[in-house]
Structures are given as C-alpha cells and as structure tokens.
XYZ file of C-alpha atoms in Angstrom:
338
model
C 24.539 -8.049 -5.326
C 21.551 -9.164 -3.270
C 22.528 -7.056 -0.268
C 22.807 -3.861 -2.263
C 20.221 -1.154 -1.710
C 17.660 -0.779 -4.477
C 19.030 1.386 -7.253
C 15.968 3.615 -7.371
C 16.085 4.082 -11.136
C 12.523 4.338 -12.485
C 13.325 2.302 -15.601
C 14.848 -0.435 -13.453
C 11.724 -0.474 -11.325
C 9.409 -0.766 -14.297
C 11.563 -3.564 -15.656
C 11.345 -5.306 -12.281
C 7.562 -5.130 -12.242
C 7.334 -6.316 -15.833
C 9.665 -9.199 -15.019
C 7.569 -10.224 -12.021
C 4.368 -10.155 -14.059
C 6.012 -12.225 -16.777
C 7.310 -14.727 -14.243
C 3.844 -15.499 -12.824
C 1.891 -14.715 -15.985
C -0.246 -17.852 -16.033
C -0.975 -17.680 -12.300
C -1.914 -14.014 -12.603
C -4.269 -14.764 -15.503
C -6.049 -17.357 -13.363
C -6.202 -14.915 -10.450
C -7.621 -12.152 -12.655
C -10.310 -14.482 -13.970
C -11.242 -15.409 -10.409
C -11.536 -11.728 -9.540
C -13.848 -11.130 -12.502
C -15.949 -14.191 -11.692
C -16.286 -13.446 -7.989
C -17.241 -9.799 -8.389
C -20.327 -10.802 -10.369
C -23.756 -10.379 -8.806
C -27.380 -10.207 -9.995
C -27.430 -6.785 -8.339
C -25.965 -4.924 -11.297
C -24.573 -1.978 -9.358
C -22.076 -4.292 -7.652
C -20.186 -5.482 -10.762
C -20.521 -2.033 -12.327
C -18.876 -0.289 -9.406
C -16.254 -2.985 -8.876
C -15.405 -2.999 -12.582
C -14.984 0.780 -12.513
C -12.333 0.526 -9.812
C -10.558 -2.420 -11.438
C -10.618 -0.702 -14.845
C -8.940 2.354 -13.273
C -5.698 0.422 -13.221
C -3.522 -0.742 -10.386
C -0.533 -3.010 -10.654
C -1.926 -5.995 -8.713
C 1.194 -5.756 -6.561
C -0.247 -7.530 -3.523
C -1.581 -10.579 -5.400
C 1.660 -10.678 -7.375
C 3.478 -11.005 -4.065
C 1.266 -13.929 -3.027
C 1.797 -15.729 -6.327
C 5.563 -15.222 -6.381
C 6.023 -16.050 -2.678
C 4.244 -19.372 -3.176
C 6.384 -20.220 -6.199
C 9.498 -19.134 -4.307
C 8.583 -21.787 -1.746
C 8.281 -24.427 -4.456
C 4.491 -24.629 -4.461
C 3.090 -26.439 -7.501
C -0.653 -26.400 -6.789
C -3.428 -23.883 -7.463
C -4.488 -22.644 -4.036
C -2.274 -19.569 -4.258
C -4.331 -18.090 -7.117
C -7.490 -18.055 -5.015
C -5.634 -16.503 -2.103
C -4.093 -13.884 -4.397
C -7.621 -12.957 -5.525
C -8.647 -12.821 -1.869
C -5.797 -10.411 -1.090
C -6.836 -8.182 -3.995
C -10.456 -8.137 -2.818
C -9.382 -7.065 0.666
C -7.229 -4.337 -0.836
C -9.970 -3.129 -3.195
C -12.547 -3.068 -0.401
C -10.267 -0.884 1.715
C -9.745 1.491 -1.228
C -13.499 1.941 -1.583
C -13.905 2.631 2.114
C -10.847 4.912 2.282
C -12.053 7.120 -0.544
C -15.349 7.646 1.275
C -13.605 8.487 4.551
C -11.143 10.814 2.794
C -13.828 12.292 0.518
C -11.498 11.627 -2.409
C -12.650 12.614 -5.869
C -9.849 10.790 -7.704
C -8.442 7.281 -7.637
C -5.431 6.500 -9.870
C -6.057 9.650 -11.870
C -9.725 8.886 -12.587
C -12.945 9.772 -10.842
C -13.265 7.693 -7.675
C -16.149 5.250 -7.270
C -17.723 7.348 -4.538
C -17.604 10.431 -6.775
C -19.536 8.551 -9.478
C -21.772 6.134 -7.575
C -22.041 7.875 -4.201
C -20.763 7.091 -0.735
C -23.474 4.617 0.213
C -22.873 2.404 -2.819
C -19.093 2.509 -2.341
C -19.289 1.430 1.291
C -21.737 -1.373 0.570
C -19.820 -2.711 -2.434
C -16.684 -2.584 -0.303
C -18.523 -4.765 2.219
C -19.494 -7.129 -0.603
C -15.849 -7.476 -1.669
C -14.804 -8.185 1.918
C -17.436 -10.920 2.003
C -16.129 -12.366 -1.257
C -12.632 -12.383 0.246
C -13.864 -14.390 3.231
C -15.635 -16.829 0.904
C -12.324 -17.421 -0.873
C -10.617 -18.014 2.470
C -13.250 -20.581 3.416
C -12.945 -22.232 0.009
C -9.216 -22.648 0.639
C -10.012 -24.616 3.790
C -6.898 -23.757 5.824
C -7.479 -22.397 9.328
C -3.964 -20.940 9.312
C -4.653 -19.045 6.090
C -7.950 -17.870 7.555
C -6.158 -16.698 10.712
C -3.496 -14.783 8.769
C -5.855 -12.993 6.403
C -8.571 -12.264 8.997
C -5.921 -10.845 11.298
C -4.644 -8.650 8.480
C -8.157 -7.367 7.732
C -8.661 -6.442 11.396
C -5.250 -4.765 11.580
C -5.984 -2.719 8.465
C -9.167 -1.404 10.071
C -7.279 -0.583 13.272
C -4.653 1.300 11.272
C -7.290 3.337 9.480
C -9.044 4.204 12.749
C -5.744 5.191 14.372
C -5.024 7.430 11.386
C -8.394 9.061 11.972
C -7.530 9.560 15.659
C -4.178 11.271 15.035
C -5.308 13.181 11.949
C -4.943 16.959 12.333
C -2.908 16.545 15.535
C 0.611 17.962 15.329
C 1.377 16.409 18.718
C 1.380 13.029 16.996
C 4.661 11.133 17.116
C 6.668 9.269 14.512
C 5.945 6.091 16.483
C 2.200 6.656 16.080
C 2.642 7.373 12.393
C 4.633 4.184 11.940
C 1.933 2.241 13.774
C -0.618 3.633 11.324
C 1.274 2.594 8.201
C 2.182 -0.792 9.664
C -1.535 -1.360 10.105
C -3.140 0.201 7.063
C -0.539 -0.898 4.484
C 2.172 -3.243 5.746
C -0.181 -5.776 7.361
C -1.685 -6.828 4.030
C 1.725 -6.962 2.317
C 2.928 -9.239 5.137
C -0.142 -11.481 4.940
C 0.087 -11.637 1.136
C 3.608 -13.032 1.257
C 3.218 -15.178 4.391
C 0.363 -17.247 2.960
C 2.691 -18.218 0.107
C 4.778 -20.187 2.594
C 1.688 -21.633 4.280
C 0.181 -23.111 1.105
C 3.599 -24.625 0.306
C 3.685 -26.203 3.775
C 7.050 -24.617 4.516
C 8.544 -24.331 8.036
C 7.546 -21.492 10.343
C 10.952 -19.911 9.766
C 10.178 -19.440 6.078
C 6.700 -18.063 6.807
C 8.156 -15.532 9.232
C 10.870 -14.545 6.759
C 8.267 -13.849 4.078
C 6.122 -12.014 6.637
C 9.135 -9.799 7.404
C 9.783 -9.243 3.708
C 6.198 -8.177 3.053
C 5.946 -6.026 6.177
C 9.122 -4.083 5.473
C 8.236 -3.725 1.809
C 4.798 -2.429 2.783
C 6.265 0.197 5.112
C 8.678 1.314 2.377
C 5.793 1.447 -0.101
C 3.693 3.692 2.162
C 6.608 5.967 3.018
C 7.084 6.553 -0.694
C 3.356 7.158 -1.146
C 3.484 9.807 1.572
C 6.545 11.422 0.009
C 4.847 11.430 -3.391
C 1.978 13.536 -2.090
C 4.446 16.408 -1.764
C 6.671 15.699 -4.752
C 4.736 14.115 -7.619
C 2.697 15.193 -10.587
C -0.849 13.886 -10.752
C -0.037 11.253 -13.400
C 2.587 9.667 -11.138
C 0.445 9.427 -8.051
C -3.037 9.050 -9.461
C -4.256 12.009 -7.434
C -3.525 15.701 -7.148
C -0.430 16.866 -5.298
C -1.207 17.846 -1.708
C -4.284 15.708 -1.088
C -2.827 14.576 2.249
C -2.032 18.209 3.063
C -5.577 19.372 2.361
C -7.010 16.528 4.442
C -4.727 17.353 7.356
C -3.110 13.906 7.370
C -0.165 13.324 9.635
C 2.599 11.806 7.517
C 6.353 11.596 7.957
C 7.143 14.577 5.687
C 4.854 16.766 7.798
C 6.243 15.464 11.093
C 9.832 16.031 9.959
C 9.113 19.541 8.643
C 7.360 20.420 11.897
C 10.165 19.059 14.082
C 12.855 20.911 12.098
C 10.968 24.189 11.806
C 11.259 27.336 13.897
C 8.403 28.735 15.972
C 6.900 30.571 13.017
C 6.964 27.423 10.885
C 5.447 25.341 13.677
C 2.635 27.880 13.932
C 2.070 27.487 10.185
C 1.783 23.712 10.445
C -0.626 23.968 13.384
C -2.819 26.367 11.421
C -2.975 24.357 8.202
C -3.044 20.833 9.705
C -4.716 21.191 13.101
C -7.038 24.122 12.428
C -7.470 23.278 8.719
C -7.274 26.977 7.922
C -5.673 26.905 4.489
C -5.283 29.503 1.769
C -4.467 28.940 -1.886
C -0.822 29.786 -1.206
C -0.315 27.444 1.754
C 0.516 24.279 -0.188
C 3.284 26.048 -2.109
C 4.700 27.350 1.173
C 4.501 23.868 2.716
C 6.467 22.479 -0.246
C 9.028 25.256 0.201
C 9.474 24.328 3.870
C 9.855 20.667 2.981
C 12.552 21.473 0.442
C 14.307 23.701 2.984
C 14.494 20.931 5.549
C 15.131 18.039 3.147
C 12.198 16.027 4.444
C 11.333 14.284 1.171
C 14.902 13.049 0.847
C 14.798 11.878 4.463
C 11.503 10.053 3.915
C 12.910 8.289 0.839
C 16.045 7.385 2.801
C 13.886 5.808 5.498
C 12.026 3.875 2.798
C 15.328 2.562 1.463
C 16.246 1.305 4.931
C 13.028 -0.699 5.108
C 13.623 -1.920 1.568
C 17.034 -3.214 2.620
C 15.420 -5.035 5.554
C 12.945 -6.628 3.150
C 15.784 -7.867 0.948
C 17.693 -9.195 3.941
C 14.621 -11.248 4.935
C 15.035 -13.318 1.761
C 18.610 -14.314 2.542
C 17.618 -17.808 3.705
C 15.941 -18.736 0.413
C 18.018 -20.308 -2.359
C 18.646 -18.331 -5.509
C 15.834 -18.563 -8.059
C 14.058 -16.312 -10.559
C 11.331 -15.726 -7.950
C 13.783 -14.673 -5.270
C 15.543 -12.310 -7.676
C 12.201 -10.857 -8.772
C 11.133 -10.225 -5.169
C 14.463 -8.512 -4.490
C 14.146 -6.386 -7.616
C 10.546 -5.385 -6.880
C 11.811 -3.404 -3.895
C 13.293 -0.993 -6.463
C 9.853 -0.628 -8.038
C 8.388 0.549 -4.745
C 11.213 2.981 -4.010
C 11.629 4.411 -7.519
C 8.129 5.855 -7.764
C 9.639 9.113 -6.499
C 11.138 10.737 -9.578
C-alpha cells in the first residue's frame, strides 16, 4: 500500500534504486554525458580532480529525483536532463568543499580529492563546478528554475555555516540540528524534485508537493547518514565509523545520548565533543552509551516518520511507474542502516 511505511529491507531498497535507474535509463545516460562534457577544461587539473570524485561512485540520487519527478509530471522534453546535471554539479561542489572543511581523508571508501590533490585545488574545482551549475541554469532559460536552484545553493551554504557554529557545542538543540540538515541536505533534494514540476509547467500545488517530497526525503536521508556514523562498517558508509564523533559534530544520536544520560555521561560527552579530548577508548564507550539509550533506533524511527511524510506528499499524483518508484526509493534511503 502507498501509505505503508518503508519496509527497510536492504534488498528491497537496492531493488528500488535499480528500478528507478532502469526507469529513467535513457535520461540518466544523457545527464551523465552532460556531466562529463561540462567538467572538461583546458586546465587539466580540473577534469582530473572532478573525474576522481565521480569515479569514486555515488548513486546519482539527486539527479535521479529530478529526472523521475519531471517524468512523473508528464514532461516529454529534454530540459530536465540539463537540470539534473546541474543538481549533481551543485552536490559535487559541496562535497569537495565539505571534505576540506571536515579535513576528511576518505570519500565513499576512497581517498578524498583533498587528500590527493590538496585543499586549495579541491576548493577551486568546487568553485568551478558551482560555476558550471549556474551556466546550466542560464542555458535552461527559466527564471523560476534559476530562483529555485540559486536559493537551494544559498541555503546549503547557510546550513554548512550553521553546522560550523553549533559544532562542539553540547548546548545545541534538536531544533538547531534539524535546521542544519534541512539546509545542508534537504534543500537540494527539495529543489531537485521541485524543478521537475516547473519544467513540466505543472500547477504550483504540484511543485509544492514535490518540494515537500524532496525535503522530507532529504531529512530522512541525512538522519540515516548520521545514524550510520555510529552503526556502520566502512564499506557501508564510505568512511570510517565515528568520523562525526572525532570531528565533534552535533548530530541527533549525540543529542539524544546526551539528553538521556546521567551527570557522568553528560560530562563524558562534554569532554569528547566540546573539549575534543578523546582517547582511543572513547568511541567504543560512546557506542556503548548509544546502545544503552537506544538512540540509533530512535534516529531511524525519526527518519521513517519523515519518509512517511515524503510518501504522503505524492498522494495527489496519479498512479504511474514513476510515482511507485519515488515511493519505493524512500526504502532505499532508510534501509542503509543494516
């Protein structure tokens, strides 16, 4: 049933992603070719670095959402492929910048671009990809598309800066955390799906429904990412367990463990997150506290609630393979926690 919560079975999720890719196969091929073409430059370091990140993998989830949302709305043209490439460029640019800010050595299980090419090159190539994204927006010619995607890019930056502000601060609230993930993750998911309705010239009601779908899916996606940092093996997450912990990031699992802990536990969290005084044994103890208080299960439960909201947002669209695929892809986002 369409109103059922996502099943959460990993195999179901993989099947859902495979089905979505198959459904928009030709559109995705065109989008991928655009990405390859537009990341070219006579300055050889640019395509080298961009190709390294693209070769590292990634499921193209955000551009897949743009392509399928447009088809859901009955669009028969080609504009959506350029906008899907634009969405992927924005996403890739933010990954390059984030890894520099976080001093990450790994991205999707491989050496990050900044670890190989250096911070300066990563930041500048990220800027290049942002510029390519804006060129694609201009090529599309729609002021509404430009407004949506530019707004998303600004909101992403605001979310990242807010995360920097509350990082290492155990006085941070769940509301602040939610504001961070709505900005840094959900905003681009929402824009990716909303532009599908815009290119199809659908009513505002449909655009807002797809915006809601993408936004809620994006929040669920990030909640699962934050849970994975304390529950996954490296191959699942593409980075070592506890990266967020070592960086002192304020995420929902940490906030829940802190709120449910006694005075001694609260002192532990202040030491390892606020003071960044960590020993080799601290991560294992943090995981023990999280298991004690059931915070990973709670984080996944919250993600499911947002996933259900995403599904509900599609209620007004008639049944179609695209609608079913967008409903099923919610399971893909939730089921990454094994």
